[in-house]
Amino acid sequence: MRCLAFIFVFAFSYNAWSQLTGGADKKAVDWQGQAVAWGHYNPDNPYPVYIGARFIPQVNYKIALANSGLIDFEASLNMVGDAGMHIPDSSDWNGKISAYRIWARYSNEQLELRAGLQKINFGSASLLRPLMWFDQVDPRDPLQLTDGVWGGLMRYYFMNNANLWVWVLYGNDNLKGWEFIESNSSIPEFGGRFQMPIPQGEAAVSYHHRVADSRGVAAVIPSIEKIPENRLGIDARFDKLIGFWVEGAWVNASKDLGAFTNQMSLNLGVDYTFGLGNGLSVIAEHLLTAYDEKAFVFDDSVHYSALSLNYPIGMFDNLNTIVFYNWADKQLYNFVNWSKQYDSIALNIMGYWNPDDYNMLIQPNAENLFAGKGLQLMLIYNF
């Protein structure tokens, strides 16, 4: 079904291009990609040693048009494999190949139309994001990987720097963002976002509608095939002496799901670069989140705080540490990454010291295995 959808997208885009006046004055094909290898040691895991590799080949095709128009296509695969080992007793091997990005786009100076498997993200927060609706980017991940969503996206940029987003998603049966109930993949999702400049910054309002299917989590909430759900998000960022922002979201289910009928979350954050040495960049955020049968009731709210420190060591080395704190469990989650860049090659040495009973909102990729205490080495080659 998804392959047929992409063929339709390609054919539609090609047909639209052939009807444009002025013709193409330049075509270009670009091959690039990323190869990653890592080794991981965590004595608390069932398999203390993990090794793995990832290969993401990518091809882009561009057609430059008259009047600043452009048609371009992108296709990439995510090929990953890893092995967990408990030397010398046992091992566990896993691997998969999946589409990573497949999209076609038309754009000019003010308009962008993109359809296919793509990444959609927005918002002002960077560590604890209420508006993480369609991606699952972990701020600790040097690769910033996330699965895409199938759909279409339109973005229009006004002359006063305001911009309007409209999207339609279809055929996405995997959990996205903060979701714990899958979407009904046979029913389209849709939404939009309007962002505008304000004094000393910018502000935006976002909306999304989908129909969820809770039959897969019936042990937790009522089993219902079609649950209309509406999301409303707001965010604003200001830059005056320091950067500071607010980001919030309200998710409402139209069916009675008990305490999961409403989800509310609010993030407050600041950032500043201190003039120490090469410059110490600091990001601090606090997240309040709550679930309840009634909207905007915070009787059982949960608080998380996050702090990120980033310091460049010379031209090629960088040191970054991220700390999360769960106020309910009174537990710290600690992460540090030293990275070194050699042109197209990057080396990351990561260490973490976290509780064994991992209870963070952010769910890391399987190969990161951030529960407990461990060390990970990652070599990245971009070509």
PDB file of N, CA and C in Angstrom, residues 5 24 38 45 48 51 78 99 103 106 118 130 149-150 192 199 201 217 225 267 270 295 300 304 329-330 374:
ATOM      1  N   ALA A   5       1.320   4.143  -2.766  1.00  0.00           N
ATOM      2  CA  ALA A   5       1.147   5.561  -2.437  1.00  0.00           C
ATOM      3  C   ALA A   5       2.320   6.383  -2.959  1.00  0.00           C
ATOM      4  N   ALA A  24      12.281  23.019 -17.315  1.00  0.00           N
ATOM      5  CA  ALA A  24      13.398  22.831 -16.399  1.00  0.00           C
ATOM      6  C   ALA A  24      14.674  23.349 -17.023  1.00  0.00           C
ATOM      7  N   TRP A  38      28.779   1.135  16.363  1.00  0.00           N
ATOM      8  CA  TRP A  38      28.862   1.442  17.785  1.00  0.00           C
ATOM      9  C   TRP A  38      29.158   0.179  18.608  1.00  0.00           C
ATOM     10  N   ASN A  45      22.753  -4.889  32.028  1.00  0.00           N
ATOM     11  CA  ASN A  45      21.854  -5.431  31.023  1.00  0.00           C
ATOM     12  C   ASN A  45      21.956  -6.955  30.951  1.00  0.00           C
ATOM     13  N   PRO A  48      25.448  -7.662  28.457  1.00  0.00           N
ATOM     14  CA  PRO A  48      26.265  -6.492  28.814  1.00  0.00           C
ATOM     15  C   PRO A  48      26.944  -5.822  27.631  1.00  0.00           C
ATOM     16  N   ILE A  51      27.058  -4.646  20.135  1.00  0.00           N
ATOM     17  CA  ILE A  51      27.722  -4.035  18.988  1.00  0.00           C
ATOM     18  C   ILE A  51      26.679  -3.895  17.885  1.00  0.00           C
ATOM     19  N   ASN A  78      16.833   2.732   5.955  1.00  0.00           N
ATOM     20  CA  ASN A  78      17.438   2.572   7.273  1.00  0.00           C
ATOM     21  C   ASN A  78      17.746   1.081   7.457  1.00  0.00           C
ATOM     22  N   ALA A  99      12.145   1.624   5.027  1.00  0.00           N
ATOM     23  CA  ALA A  99      12.217   2.948   4.390  1.00  0.00           C
ATOM     24  C   ALA A  99      12.402   4.007   5.473  1.00  0.00           C
ATOM     25  N   TRP A 103      10.002  10.967  -0.281  1.00  0.00           N
ATOM     26  CA  TRP A 103       9.075  12.068  -0.515  1.00  0.00           C
ATOM     27  C   TRP A 103       9.389  12.807  -1.809  1.00  0.00           C
ATOM     28  N   TYR A 106       7.486  20.102  -4.231  1.00  0.00           N
ATOM     29  CA  TYR A 106       7.571  21.300  -5.074  1.00  0.00           C
ATOM     30  C   TYR A 106       7.712  22.505  -4.159  1.00  0.00           C
ATOM     31  N   GLN A 118       7.995  11.336   5.534  1.00  0.00           N
ATOM     32  CA  GLN A 118       8.766  12.525   5.855  1.00  0.00           C
ATOM     33  C   GLN A 118       8.784  12.774   7.356  1.00  0.00           C
ATOM     34  N   PRO A 130       6.304  19.199  24.626  1.00  0.00           N
ATOM     35  CA  PRO A 130       4.879  18.868  24.525  1.00  0.00           C
ATOM     36  C   PRO A 130       4.399  18.724  23.079  1.00  0.00           C
ATOM     37  N   VAL A 149       6.608   9.959   8.989  1.00  0.00           N
ATOM     38  CA  VAL A 149       5.169   9.707   8.881  1.00  0.00           C
ATOM     39  C   VAL A 149       4.775   9.831   7.414  1.00  0.00           C
ATOM     40  N   TRP A 150       3.781   9.041   7.021  1.00  0.00           N
ATOM     41  CA  TRP A 150       3.258   9.102   5.654  1.00  0.00           C
ATOM     42  C   TRP A 150       2.182  10.180   5.572  1.00  0.00           C
ATOM     43  N   GLY A 192      -2.937  21.546  11.352  1.00  0.00           N
ATOM     44  CA  GLY A 192      -2.248  22.713  10.827  1.00  0.00           C
ATOM     45  C   GLY A 192      -1.583  23.512  11.930  1.00  0.00           C
ATOM     46  N   PRO A 199       6.672  40.943  19.043  1.00  0.00           N
ATOM     47  CA  PRO A 199       7.811  41.710  19.561  1.00  0.00           C
ATOM     48  C   PRO A 199       8.787  40.823  20.330  1.00  0.00           C
ATOM     49  N   GLY A 201      10.251  38.155  19.412  1.00  0.00           N
ATOM     50  CA  GLY A 201      10.196  36.715  19.220  1.00  0.00           C
ATOM     51  C   GLY A 201       9.130  36.281  18.237  1.00  0.00           C
ATOM     52  N   VAL A 217      -4.606  -1.929  23.442  1.00  0.00           N
ATOM     53  CA  VAL A 217      -4.228  -1.659  24.835  1.00  0.00           C
ATOM     54  C   VAL A 217      -5.443  -1.811  25.741  1.00  0.00           C
ATOM     55  N   GLU A 225     -12.702   0.882  18.876  1.00  0.00           N
ATOM     56  CA  GLU A 225     -12.083   0.907  17.544  1.00  0.00           C
ATOM     57  C   GLU A 225     -11.845   2.331  17.047  1.00  0.00           C
ATOM     58  N   ASN A 267       5.552  23.296  29.119  1.00  0.00           N
ATOM     59  CA  ASN A 267       7.007  23.408  29.232  1.00  0.00           C
ATOM     60  C   ASN A 267       7.410  24.870  29.333  1.00  0.00           C
ATOM     61  N   VAL A 270      14.587  28.160  29.216  1.00  0.00           N
ATOM     62  CA  VAL A 270      15.479  29.296  28.971  1.00  0.00           C
ATOM     63  C   VAL A 270      16.766  28.764  28.367  1.00  0.00           C
ATOM     64  N   ALA A 295     -10.638  18.003  31.808  1.00  0.00           N
ATOM     65  CA  ALA A 295      -9.576  18.831  31.238  1.00  0.00           C
ATOM     66  C   ALA A 295      -9.045  19.835  32.259  1.00  0.00           C
ATOM     67  N   ASP A 300      -2.996  15.061  39.827  1.00  0.00           N
ATOM     68  CA  ASP A 300      -1.967  14.010  39.797  1.00  0.00           C
ATOM     69  C   ASP A 300      -0.896  14.348  38.768  1.00  0.00           C
ATOM     70  N   TYR A 304       8.991  17.129  35.478  1.00  0.00           N
ATOM     71  CA  TYR A 304      10.324  16.762  35.015  1.00  0.00           C
ATOM     72  C   TYR A 304      11.119  18.036  34.768  1.00  0.00           C
ATOM     73  N   ASP A 329       9.799  10.520  41.383  1.00  0.00           N
ATOM     74  CA  ASP A 329      10.666   9.445  41.867  1.00  0.00           C
ATOM     75  C   ASP A 329      11.929   9.968  42.535  1.00  0.00           C
ATOM     76  N   LYS A 330      12.158  11.306  42.409  1.00  0.00           N
ATOM     77  CA  LYS A 330      13.375  11.920  42.946  1.00  0.00           C
ATOM     78  C   LYS A 330      14.632  11.218  42.418  1.00  0.00           C
ATOM     79  N   GLY A 374      26.405   2.824  31.934  1.00  0.00           N
ATOM     80  CA  GLY A 374      27.076   2.236  30.788  1.00  0.00           C
ATOM     81  C   GLY A 374      27.908   3.228  30.001  1.00  0.00           C
TER      82      GLY A 374
END
